[in-house]
JSON list of C-alpha atoms in Angstrom, two decimals:
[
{"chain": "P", "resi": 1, "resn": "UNK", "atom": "CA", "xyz": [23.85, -41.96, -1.69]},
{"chain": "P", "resi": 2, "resn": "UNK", "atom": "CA", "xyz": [21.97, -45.12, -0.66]},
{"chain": "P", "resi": 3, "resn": "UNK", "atom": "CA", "xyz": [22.89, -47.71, 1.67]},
{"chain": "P", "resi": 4, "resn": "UNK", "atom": "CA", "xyz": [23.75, -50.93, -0.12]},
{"chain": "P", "resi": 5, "resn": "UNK", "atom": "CA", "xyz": [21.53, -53.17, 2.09]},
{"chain": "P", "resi": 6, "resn": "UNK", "atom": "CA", "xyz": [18.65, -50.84, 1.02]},
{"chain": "P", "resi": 7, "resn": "UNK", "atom": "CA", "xyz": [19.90, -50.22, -2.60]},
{"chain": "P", "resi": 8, "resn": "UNK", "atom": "CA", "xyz": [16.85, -51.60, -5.49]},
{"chain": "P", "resi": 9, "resn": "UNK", "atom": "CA", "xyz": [20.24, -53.24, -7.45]},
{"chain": "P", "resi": 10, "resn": "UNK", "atom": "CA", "xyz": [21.97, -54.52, -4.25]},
{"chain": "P", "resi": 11, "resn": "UNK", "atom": "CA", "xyz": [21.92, -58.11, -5.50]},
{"chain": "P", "resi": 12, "resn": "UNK", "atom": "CA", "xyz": [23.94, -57.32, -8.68]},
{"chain": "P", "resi": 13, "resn": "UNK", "atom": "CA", "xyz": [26.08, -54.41, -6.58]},
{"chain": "P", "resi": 14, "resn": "UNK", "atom": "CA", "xyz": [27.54, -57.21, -4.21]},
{"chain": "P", "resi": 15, "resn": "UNK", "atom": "CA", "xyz": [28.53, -59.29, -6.84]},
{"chain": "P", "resi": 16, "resn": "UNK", "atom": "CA", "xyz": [30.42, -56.86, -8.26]},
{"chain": "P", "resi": 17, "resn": "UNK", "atom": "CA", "xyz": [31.52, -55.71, -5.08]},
{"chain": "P", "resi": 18, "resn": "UNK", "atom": "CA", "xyz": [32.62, -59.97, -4.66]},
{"chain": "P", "resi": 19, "resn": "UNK", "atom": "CA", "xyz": [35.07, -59.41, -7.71]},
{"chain": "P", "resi": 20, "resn": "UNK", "atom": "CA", "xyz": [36.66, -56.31, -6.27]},
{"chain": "P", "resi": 21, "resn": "UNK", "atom": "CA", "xyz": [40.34, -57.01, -5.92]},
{"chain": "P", "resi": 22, "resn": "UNK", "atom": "CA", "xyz": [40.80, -55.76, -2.55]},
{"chain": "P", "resi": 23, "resn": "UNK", "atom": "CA", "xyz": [37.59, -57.57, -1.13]},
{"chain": "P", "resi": 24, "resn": "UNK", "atom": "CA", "xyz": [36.91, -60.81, -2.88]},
{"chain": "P", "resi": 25, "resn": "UNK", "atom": "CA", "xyz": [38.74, -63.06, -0.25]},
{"chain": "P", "resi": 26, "resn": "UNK", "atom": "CA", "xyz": [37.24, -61.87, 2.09]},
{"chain": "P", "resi": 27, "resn": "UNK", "atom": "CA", "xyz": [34.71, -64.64, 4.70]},
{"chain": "P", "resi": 28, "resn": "UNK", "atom": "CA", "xyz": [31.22, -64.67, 4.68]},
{"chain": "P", "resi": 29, "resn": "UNK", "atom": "CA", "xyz": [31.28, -63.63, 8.02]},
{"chain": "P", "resi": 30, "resn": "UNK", "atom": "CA", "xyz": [33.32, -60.62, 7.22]},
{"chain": "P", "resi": 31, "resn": "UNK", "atom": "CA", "xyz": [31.00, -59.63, 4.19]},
{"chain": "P", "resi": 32, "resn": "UNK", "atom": "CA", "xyz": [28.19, -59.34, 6.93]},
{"chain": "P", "resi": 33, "resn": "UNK", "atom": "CA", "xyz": [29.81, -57.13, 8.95]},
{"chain": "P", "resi": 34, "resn": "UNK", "atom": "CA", "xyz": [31.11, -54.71, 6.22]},
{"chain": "P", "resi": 35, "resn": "UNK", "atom": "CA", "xyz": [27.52, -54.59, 3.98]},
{"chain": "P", "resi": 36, "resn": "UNK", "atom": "CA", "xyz": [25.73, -52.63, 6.49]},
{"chain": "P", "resi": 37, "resn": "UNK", "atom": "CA", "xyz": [28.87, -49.71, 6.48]},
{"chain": "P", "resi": 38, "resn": "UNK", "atom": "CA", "xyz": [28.75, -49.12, 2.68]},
{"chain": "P", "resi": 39, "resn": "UNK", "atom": "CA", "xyz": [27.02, -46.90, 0.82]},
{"chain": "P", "resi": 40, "resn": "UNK", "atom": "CA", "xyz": [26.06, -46.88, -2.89]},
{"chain": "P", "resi": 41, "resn": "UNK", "atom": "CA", "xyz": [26.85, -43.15, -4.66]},
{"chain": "P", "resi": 42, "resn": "UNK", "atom": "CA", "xyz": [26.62, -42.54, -8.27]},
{"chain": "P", "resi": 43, "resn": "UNK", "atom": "CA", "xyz": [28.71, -39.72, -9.73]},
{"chain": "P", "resi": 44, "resn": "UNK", "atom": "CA", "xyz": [28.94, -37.14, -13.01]},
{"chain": "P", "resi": 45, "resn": "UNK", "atom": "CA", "xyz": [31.72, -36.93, -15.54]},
{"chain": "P", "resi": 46, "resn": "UNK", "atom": "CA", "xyz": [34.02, -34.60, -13.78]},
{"chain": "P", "resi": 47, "resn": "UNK", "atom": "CA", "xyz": [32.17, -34.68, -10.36]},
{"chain": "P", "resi": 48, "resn": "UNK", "atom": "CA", "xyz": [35.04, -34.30, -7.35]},
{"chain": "P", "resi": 49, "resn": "UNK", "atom": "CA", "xyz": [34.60, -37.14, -4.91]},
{"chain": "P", "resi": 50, "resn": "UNK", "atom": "CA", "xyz": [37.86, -35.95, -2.53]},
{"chain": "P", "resi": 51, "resn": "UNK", "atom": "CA", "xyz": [38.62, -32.32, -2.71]},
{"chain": "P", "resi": 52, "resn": "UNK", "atom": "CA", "xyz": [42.40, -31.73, -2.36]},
{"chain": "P", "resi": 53, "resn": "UNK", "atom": "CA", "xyz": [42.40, -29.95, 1.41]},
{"chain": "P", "resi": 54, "resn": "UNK", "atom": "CA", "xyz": [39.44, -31.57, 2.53]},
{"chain": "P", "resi": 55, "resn": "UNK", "atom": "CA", "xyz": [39.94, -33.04, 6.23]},
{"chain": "P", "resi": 56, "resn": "UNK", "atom": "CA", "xyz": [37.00, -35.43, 5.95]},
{"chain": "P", "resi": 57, "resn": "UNK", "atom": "CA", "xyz": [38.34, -38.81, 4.30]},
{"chain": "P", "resi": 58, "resn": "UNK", "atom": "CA", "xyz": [36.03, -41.83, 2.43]},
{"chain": "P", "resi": 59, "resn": "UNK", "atom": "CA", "xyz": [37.18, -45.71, 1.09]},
{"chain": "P", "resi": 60, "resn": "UNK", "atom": "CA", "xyz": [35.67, -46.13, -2.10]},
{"chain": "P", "resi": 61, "resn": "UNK", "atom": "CA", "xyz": [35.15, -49.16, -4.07]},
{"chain": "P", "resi": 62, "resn": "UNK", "atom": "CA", "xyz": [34.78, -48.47, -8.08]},
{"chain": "P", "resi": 63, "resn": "UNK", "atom": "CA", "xyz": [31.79, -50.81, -8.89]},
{"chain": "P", "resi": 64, "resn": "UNK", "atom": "CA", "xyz": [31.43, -48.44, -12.51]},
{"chain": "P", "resi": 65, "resn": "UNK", "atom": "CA", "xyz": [33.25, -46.22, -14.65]},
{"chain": "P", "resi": 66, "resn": "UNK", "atom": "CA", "xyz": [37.10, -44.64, -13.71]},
{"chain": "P", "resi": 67, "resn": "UNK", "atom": "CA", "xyz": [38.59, -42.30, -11.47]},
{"chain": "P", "resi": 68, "resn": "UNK", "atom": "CA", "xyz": [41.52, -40.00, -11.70]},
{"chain": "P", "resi": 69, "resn": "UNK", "atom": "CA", "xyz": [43.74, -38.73, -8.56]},
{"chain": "P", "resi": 70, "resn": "UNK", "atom": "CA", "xyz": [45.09, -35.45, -9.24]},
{"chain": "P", "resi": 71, "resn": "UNK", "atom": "CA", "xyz": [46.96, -32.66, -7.52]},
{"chain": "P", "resi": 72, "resn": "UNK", "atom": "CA", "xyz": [47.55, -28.81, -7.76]},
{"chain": "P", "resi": 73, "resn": "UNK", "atom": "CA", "xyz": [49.41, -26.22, -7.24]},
{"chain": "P", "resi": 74, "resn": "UNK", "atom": "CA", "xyz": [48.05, -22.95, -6.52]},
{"chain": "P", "resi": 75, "resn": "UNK", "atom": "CA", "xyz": [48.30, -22.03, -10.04]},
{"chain": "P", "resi": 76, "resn": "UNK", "atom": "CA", "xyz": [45.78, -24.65, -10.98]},
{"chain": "P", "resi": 77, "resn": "UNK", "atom": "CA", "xyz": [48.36, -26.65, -13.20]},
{"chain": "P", "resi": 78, "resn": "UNK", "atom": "CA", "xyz": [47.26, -30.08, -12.49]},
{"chain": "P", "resi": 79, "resn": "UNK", "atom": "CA", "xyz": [48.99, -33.76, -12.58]},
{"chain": "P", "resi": 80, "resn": "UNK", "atom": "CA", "xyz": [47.37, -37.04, -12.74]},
{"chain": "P", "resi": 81, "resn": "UNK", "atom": "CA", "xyz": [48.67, -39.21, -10.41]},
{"chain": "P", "resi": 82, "resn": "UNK", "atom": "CA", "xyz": [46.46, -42.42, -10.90]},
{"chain": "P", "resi": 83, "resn": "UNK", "atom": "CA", "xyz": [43.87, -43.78, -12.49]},
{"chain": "P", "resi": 84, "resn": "UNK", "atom": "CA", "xyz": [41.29, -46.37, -10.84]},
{"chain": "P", "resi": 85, "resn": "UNK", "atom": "CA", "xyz": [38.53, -48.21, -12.60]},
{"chain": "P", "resi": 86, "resn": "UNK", "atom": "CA", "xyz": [36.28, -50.94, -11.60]},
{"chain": "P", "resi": 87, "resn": "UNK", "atom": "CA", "xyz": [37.81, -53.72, -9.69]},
{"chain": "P", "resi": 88, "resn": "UNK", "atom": "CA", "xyz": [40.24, -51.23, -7.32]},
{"chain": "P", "resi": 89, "resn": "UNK", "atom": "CA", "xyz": [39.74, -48.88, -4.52]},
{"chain": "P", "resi": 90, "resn": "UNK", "atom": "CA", "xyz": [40.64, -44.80, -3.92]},
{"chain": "P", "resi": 91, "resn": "UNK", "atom": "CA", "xyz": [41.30, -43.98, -0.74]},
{"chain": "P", "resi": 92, "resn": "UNK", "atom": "CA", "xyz": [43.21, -41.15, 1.17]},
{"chain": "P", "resi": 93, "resn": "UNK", "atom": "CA", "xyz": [44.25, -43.95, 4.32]},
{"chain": "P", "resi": 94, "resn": "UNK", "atom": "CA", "xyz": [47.72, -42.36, 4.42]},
{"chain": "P", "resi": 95, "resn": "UNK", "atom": "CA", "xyz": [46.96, -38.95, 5.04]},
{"chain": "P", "resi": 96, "resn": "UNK", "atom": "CA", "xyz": [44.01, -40.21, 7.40]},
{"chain": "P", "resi": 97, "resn": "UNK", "atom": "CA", "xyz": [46.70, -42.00, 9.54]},
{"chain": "P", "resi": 98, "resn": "UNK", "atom": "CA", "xyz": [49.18, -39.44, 9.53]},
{"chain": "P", "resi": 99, "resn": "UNK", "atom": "CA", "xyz": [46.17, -37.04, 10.77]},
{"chain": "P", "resi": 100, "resn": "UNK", "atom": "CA", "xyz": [46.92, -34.29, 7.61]},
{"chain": "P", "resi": 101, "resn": "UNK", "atom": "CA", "xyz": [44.51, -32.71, 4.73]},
{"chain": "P", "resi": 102, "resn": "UNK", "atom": "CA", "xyz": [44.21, -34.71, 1.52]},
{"chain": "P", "resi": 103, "resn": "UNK", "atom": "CA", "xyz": [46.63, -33.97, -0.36]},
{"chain": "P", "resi": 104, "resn": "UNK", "atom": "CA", "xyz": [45.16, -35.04, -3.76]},
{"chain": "P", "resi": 105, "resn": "UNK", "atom": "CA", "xyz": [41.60, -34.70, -5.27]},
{"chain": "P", "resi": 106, "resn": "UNK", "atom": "CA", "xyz": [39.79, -38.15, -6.67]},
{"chain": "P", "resi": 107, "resn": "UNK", "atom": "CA", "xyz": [37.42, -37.01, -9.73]},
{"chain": "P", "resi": 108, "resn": "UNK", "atom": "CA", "xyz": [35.02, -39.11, -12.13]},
{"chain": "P", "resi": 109, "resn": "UNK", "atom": "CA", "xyz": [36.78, -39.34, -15.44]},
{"chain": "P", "resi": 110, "resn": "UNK", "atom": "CA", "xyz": [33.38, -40.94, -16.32]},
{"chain": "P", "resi": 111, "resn": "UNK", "atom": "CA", "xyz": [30.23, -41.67, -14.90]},
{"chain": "P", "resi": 112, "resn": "UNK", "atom": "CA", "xyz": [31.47, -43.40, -11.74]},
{"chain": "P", "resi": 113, "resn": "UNK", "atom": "CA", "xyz": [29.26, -45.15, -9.23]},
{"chain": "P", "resi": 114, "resn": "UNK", "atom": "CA", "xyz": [31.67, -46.48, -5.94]},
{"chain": "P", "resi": 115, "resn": "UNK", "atom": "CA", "xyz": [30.77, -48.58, -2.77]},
{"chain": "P", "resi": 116, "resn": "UNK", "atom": "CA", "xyz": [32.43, -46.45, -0.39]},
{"chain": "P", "resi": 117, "resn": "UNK", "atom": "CA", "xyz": [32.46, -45.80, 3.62]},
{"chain": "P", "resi": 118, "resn": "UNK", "atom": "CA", "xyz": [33.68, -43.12, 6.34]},
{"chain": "P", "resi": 119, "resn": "UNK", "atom": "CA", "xyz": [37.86, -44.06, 6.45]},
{"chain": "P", "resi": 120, "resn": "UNK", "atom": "CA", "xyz": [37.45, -44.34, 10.35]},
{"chain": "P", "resi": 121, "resn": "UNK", "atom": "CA", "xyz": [34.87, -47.09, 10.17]},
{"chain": "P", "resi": 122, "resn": "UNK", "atom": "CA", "xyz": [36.76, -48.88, 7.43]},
{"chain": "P", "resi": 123, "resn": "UNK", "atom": "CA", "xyz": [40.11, -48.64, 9.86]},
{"chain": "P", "resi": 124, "resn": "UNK", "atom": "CA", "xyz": [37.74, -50.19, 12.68]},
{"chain": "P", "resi": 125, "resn": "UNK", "atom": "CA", "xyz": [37.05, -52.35, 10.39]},
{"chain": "P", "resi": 126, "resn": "UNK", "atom": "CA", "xyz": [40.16, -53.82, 9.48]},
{"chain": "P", "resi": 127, "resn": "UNK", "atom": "CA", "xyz": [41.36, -53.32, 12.90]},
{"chain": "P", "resi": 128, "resn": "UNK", "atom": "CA", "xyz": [38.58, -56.29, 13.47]},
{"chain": "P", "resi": 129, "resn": "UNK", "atom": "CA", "xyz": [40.39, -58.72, 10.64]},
{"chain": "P", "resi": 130, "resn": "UNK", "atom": "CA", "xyz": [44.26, -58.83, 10.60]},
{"chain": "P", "resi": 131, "resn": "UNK", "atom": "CA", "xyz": [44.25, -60.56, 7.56]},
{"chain": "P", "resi": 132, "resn": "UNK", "atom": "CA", "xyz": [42.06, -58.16, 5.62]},
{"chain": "P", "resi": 133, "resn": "UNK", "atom": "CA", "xyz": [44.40, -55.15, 7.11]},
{"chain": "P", "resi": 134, "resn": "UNK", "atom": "CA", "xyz": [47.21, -56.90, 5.70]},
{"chain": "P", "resi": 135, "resn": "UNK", "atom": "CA", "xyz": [46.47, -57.32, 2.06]},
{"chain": "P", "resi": 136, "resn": "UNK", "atom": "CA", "xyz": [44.69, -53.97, 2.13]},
{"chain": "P", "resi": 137, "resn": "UNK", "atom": "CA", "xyz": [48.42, -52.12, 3.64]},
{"chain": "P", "resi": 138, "resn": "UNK", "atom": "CA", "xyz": [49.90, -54.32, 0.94]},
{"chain": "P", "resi": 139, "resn": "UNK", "atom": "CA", "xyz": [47.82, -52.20, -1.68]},
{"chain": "P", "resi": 140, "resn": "UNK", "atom": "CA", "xyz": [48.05, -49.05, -0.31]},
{"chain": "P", "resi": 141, "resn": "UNK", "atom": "CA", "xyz": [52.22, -49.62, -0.55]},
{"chain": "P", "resi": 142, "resn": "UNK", "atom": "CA", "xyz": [51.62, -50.85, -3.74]},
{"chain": "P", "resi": 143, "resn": "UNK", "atom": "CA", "xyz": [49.68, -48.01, -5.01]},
{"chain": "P", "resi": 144, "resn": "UNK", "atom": "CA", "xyz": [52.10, -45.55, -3.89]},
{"chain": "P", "resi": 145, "resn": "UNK", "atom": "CA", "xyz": [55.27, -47.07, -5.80]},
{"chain": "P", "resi": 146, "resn": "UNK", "atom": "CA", "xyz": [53.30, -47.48, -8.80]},
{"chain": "P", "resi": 147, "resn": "UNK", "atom": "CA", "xyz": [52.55, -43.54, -8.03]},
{"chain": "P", "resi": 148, "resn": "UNK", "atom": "CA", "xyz": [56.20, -42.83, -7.39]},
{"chain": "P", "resi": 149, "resn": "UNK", "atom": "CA", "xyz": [57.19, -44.75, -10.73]},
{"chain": "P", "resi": 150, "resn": "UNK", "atom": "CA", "xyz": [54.69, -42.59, -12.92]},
{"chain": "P", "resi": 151, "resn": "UNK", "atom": "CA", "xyz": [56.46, -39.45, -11.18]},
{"chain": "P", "resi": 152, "resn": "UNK", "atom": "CA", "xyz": [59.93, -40.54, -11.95]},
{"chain": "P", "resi": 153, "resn": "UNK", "atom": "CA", "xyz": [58.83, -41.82, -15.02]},
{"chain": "P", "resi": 154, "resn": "UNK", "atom": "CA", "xyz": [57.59, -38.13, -16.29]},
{"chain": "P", "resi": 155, "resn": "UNK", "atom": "CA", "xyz": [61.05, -37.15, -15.74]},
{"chain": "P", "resi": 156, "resn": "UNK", "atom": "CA", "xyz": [63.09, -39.93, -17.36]},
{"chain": "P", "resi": 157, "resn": "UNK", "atom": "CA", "xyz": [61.86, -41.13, -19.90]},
{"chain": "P", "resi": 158, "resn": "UNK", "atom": "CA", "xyz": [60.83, -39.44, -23.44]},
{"chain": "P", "resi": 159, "resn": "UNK", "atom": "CA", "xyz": [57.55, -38.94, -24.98]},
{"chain": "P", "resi": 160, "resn": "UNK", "atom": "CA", "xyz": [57.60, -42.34, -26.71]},
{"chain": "P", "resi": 161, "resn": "UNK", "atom": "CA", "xyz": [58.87, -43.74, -24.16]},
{"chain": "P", "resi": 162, "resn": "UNK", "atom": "CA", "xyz": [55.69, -43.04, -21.66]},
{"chain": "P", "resi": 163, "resn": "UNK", "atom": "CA", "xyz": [53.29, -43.92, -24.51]},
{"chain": "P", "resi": 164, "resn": "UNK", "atom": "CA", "xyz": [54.86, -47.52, -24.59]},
{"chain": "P", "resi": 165, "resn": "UNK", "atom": "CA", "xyz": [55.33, -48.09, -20.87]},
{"chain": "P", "resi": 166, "resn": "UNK", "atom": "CA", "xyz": [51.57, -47.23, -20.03]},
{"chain": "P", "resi": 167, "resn": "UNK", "atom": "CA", "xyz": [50.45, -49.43, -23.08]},
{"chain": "P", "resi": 168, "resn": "UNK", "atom": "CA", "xyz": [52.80, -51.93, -20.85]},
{"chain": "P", "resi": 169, "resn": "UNK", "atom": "CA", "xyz": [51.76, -51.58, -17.54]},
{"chain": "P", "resi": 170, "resn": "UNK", "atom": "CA", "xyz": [48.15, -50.85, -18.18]},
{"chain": "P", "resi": 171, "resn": "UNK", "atom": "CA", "xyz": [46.65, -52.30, -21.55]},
{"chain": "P", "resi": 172, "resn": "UNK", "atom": "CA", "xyz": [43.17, -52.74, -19.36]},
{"chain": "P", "resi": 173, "resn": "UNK", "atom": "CA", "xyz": [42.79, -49.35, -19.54]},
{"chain": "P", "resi": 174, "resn": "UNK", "atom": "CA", "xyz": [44.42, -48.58, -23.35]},
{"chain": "P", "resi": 175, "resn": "UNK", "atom": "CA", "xyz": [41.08, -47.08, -25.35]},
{"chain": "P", "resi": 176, "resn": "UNK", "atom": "CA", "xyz": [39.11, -46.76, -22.37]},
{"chain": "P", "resi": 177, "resn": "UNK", "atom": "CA", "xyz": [40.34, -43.20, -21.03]},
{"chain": "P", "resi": 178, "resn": "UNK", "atom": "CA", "xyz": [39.56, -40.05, -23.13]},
{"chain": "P", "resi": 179, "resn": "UNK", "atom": "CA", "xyz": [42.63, -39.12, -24.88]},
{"chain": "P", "resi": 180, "resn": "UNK", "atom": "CA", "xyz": [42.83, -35.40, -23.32]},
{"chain": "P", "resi": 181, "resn": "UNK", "atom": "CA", "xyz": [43.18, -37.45, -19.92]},
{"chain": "P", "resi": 182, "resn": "UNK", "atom": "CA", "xyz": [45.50, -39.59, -21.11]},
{"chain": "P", "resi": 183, "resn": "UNK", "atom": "CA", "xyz": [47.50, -36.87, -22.14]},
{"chain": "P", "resi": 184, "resn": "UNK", "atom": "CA", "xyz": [47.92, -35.11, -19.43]},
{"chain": "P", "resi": 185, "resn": "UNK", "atom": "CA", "xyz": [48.78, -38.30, -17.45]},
{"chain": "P", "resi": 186, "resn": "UNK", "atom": "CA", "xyz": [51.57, -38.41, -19.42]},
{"chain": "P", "resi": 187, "resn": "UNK", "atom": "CA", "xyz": [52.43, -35.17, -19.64]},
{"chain": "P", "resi": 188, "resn": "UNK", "atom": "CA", "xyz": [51.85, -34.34, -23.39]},
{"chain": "P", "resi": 189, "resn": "UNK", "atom": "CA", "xyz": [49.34, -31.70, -25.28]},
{"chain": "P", "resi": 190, "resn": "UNK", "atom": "CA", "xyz": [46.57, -34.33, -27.16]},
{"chain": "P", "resi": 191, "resn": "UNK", "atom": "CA", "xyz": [48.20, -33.45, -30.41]},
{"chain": "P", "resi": 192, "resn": "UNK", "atom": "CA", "xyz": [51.56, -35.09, -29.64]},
{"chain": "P", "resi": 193, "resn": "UNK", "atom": "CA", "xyz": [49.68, -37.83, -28.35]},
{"chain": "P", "resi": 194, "resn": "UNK", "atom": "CA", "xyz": [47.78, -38.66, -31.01]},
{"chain": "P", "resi": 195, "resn": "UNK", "atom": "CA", "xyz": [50.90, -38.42, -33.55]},
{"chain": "P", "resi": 196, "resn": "UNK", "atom": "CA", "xyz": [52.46, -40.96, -31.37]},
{"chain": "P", "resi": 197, "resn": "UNK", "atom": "CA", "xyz": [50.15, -43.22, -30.98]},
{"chain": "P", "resi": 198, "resn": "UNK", "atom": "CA", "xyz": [50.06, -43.34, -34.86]},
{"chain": "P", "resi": 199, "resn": "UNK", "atom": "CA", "xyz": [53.61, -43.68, -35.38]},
{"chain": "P", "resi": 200, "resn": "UNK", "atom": "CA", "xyz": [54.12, -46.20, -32.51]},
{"chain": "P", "resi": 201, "resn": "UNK", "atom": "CA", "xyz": [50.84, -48.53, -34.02]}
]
């Protein structure tokens, strides 16, 4: 973990950071202020970022690589909620606000490196910029309907069916996450998967 104002790659991090879709409207003025909060972490395949529990609650920017949000029961049977890749943000803001545990862990699928910063300063932060808090409240609705319509989803719609509509709604991501992922996004052993995805092509 390195701050990004002291990172050797800062230069190329904040122009990456400039493109994420959360931040890039953001004022000059408003980029000054929020540098000196972030920090730069770099992360394993498979390395938990947000342990499902935990109490103590991080924004993170994805500058590389892809993150899953998943949840478990005490069983260990896990679902994937999300997905997250460079460009978008991970957070746990709701639970923050509502003062409970996370109740979802954020893991590398990949390599990951993020931008990220303590939730409470990031709050402060948008507290600060009404316009910022705005768009980033938008998101955070946002992400938790698209969330809501993967759950239902699972439940409605047949095997085929939730091959096509994630082919749909995310084709950024189509080849890019490892197909035992994939399959248990959509709730399917990686055999069925890849018969599908050869009968559907």
């Amino acid at each position: 973990m390195t701050s990004l104002a002291t990172h050797p790659q800062r230069n190329s991090l904040r122009l990456q950071l400039k493109q994420n879709d959360m931040l890039r409207r953001m004022s000059a003025a408003q980029w000054s202020e929020l540098e000196p909060l972030l920090t730069v972490s770099d992360y394993r395949k498979g390395d938990p970022l947000v342990r499902q529990g935990d109490e103590q609650m991080l924004q993170f920017f994805v500058l590389d690589g892809m993150l899953k949000r998943v949840v478990s029961n005490p069983e260990g049977r896990e679902m994937i909620l999300r997905f997250a890749a460079e460009g978008e943000m991970d957070h746990s803001y709701a639970a923050w606000r509502l003062r409970t545990p996370v109740p979802y862990s954020i893991v590398a699928v990949t390599k990951v490196r993020t931008a990220e910063l303590p939730l409470p300063a990031w709050a402060e932060f948008l507290d600060r910029h009404a316009e910022v808090k705005a768009r980033f409240e938008y998101e955070v609705m946002k992400l938790m309907s698209e969330v809501m319509a993967h759950t239902i989803t699972l439940h409605l719609l047949d095997a085929p069916g939730r091959v096509l509509r994630f082919e749909r709604k995310h084709p950024e991501l189509v080849g890019r996450i490892p197909k035992k992922e994939l399959a248990a996004y959509l709730n399917l052993t990686p055999e069925t998967l890849s018969r599908l995805k050869q009968r559907l092509c």
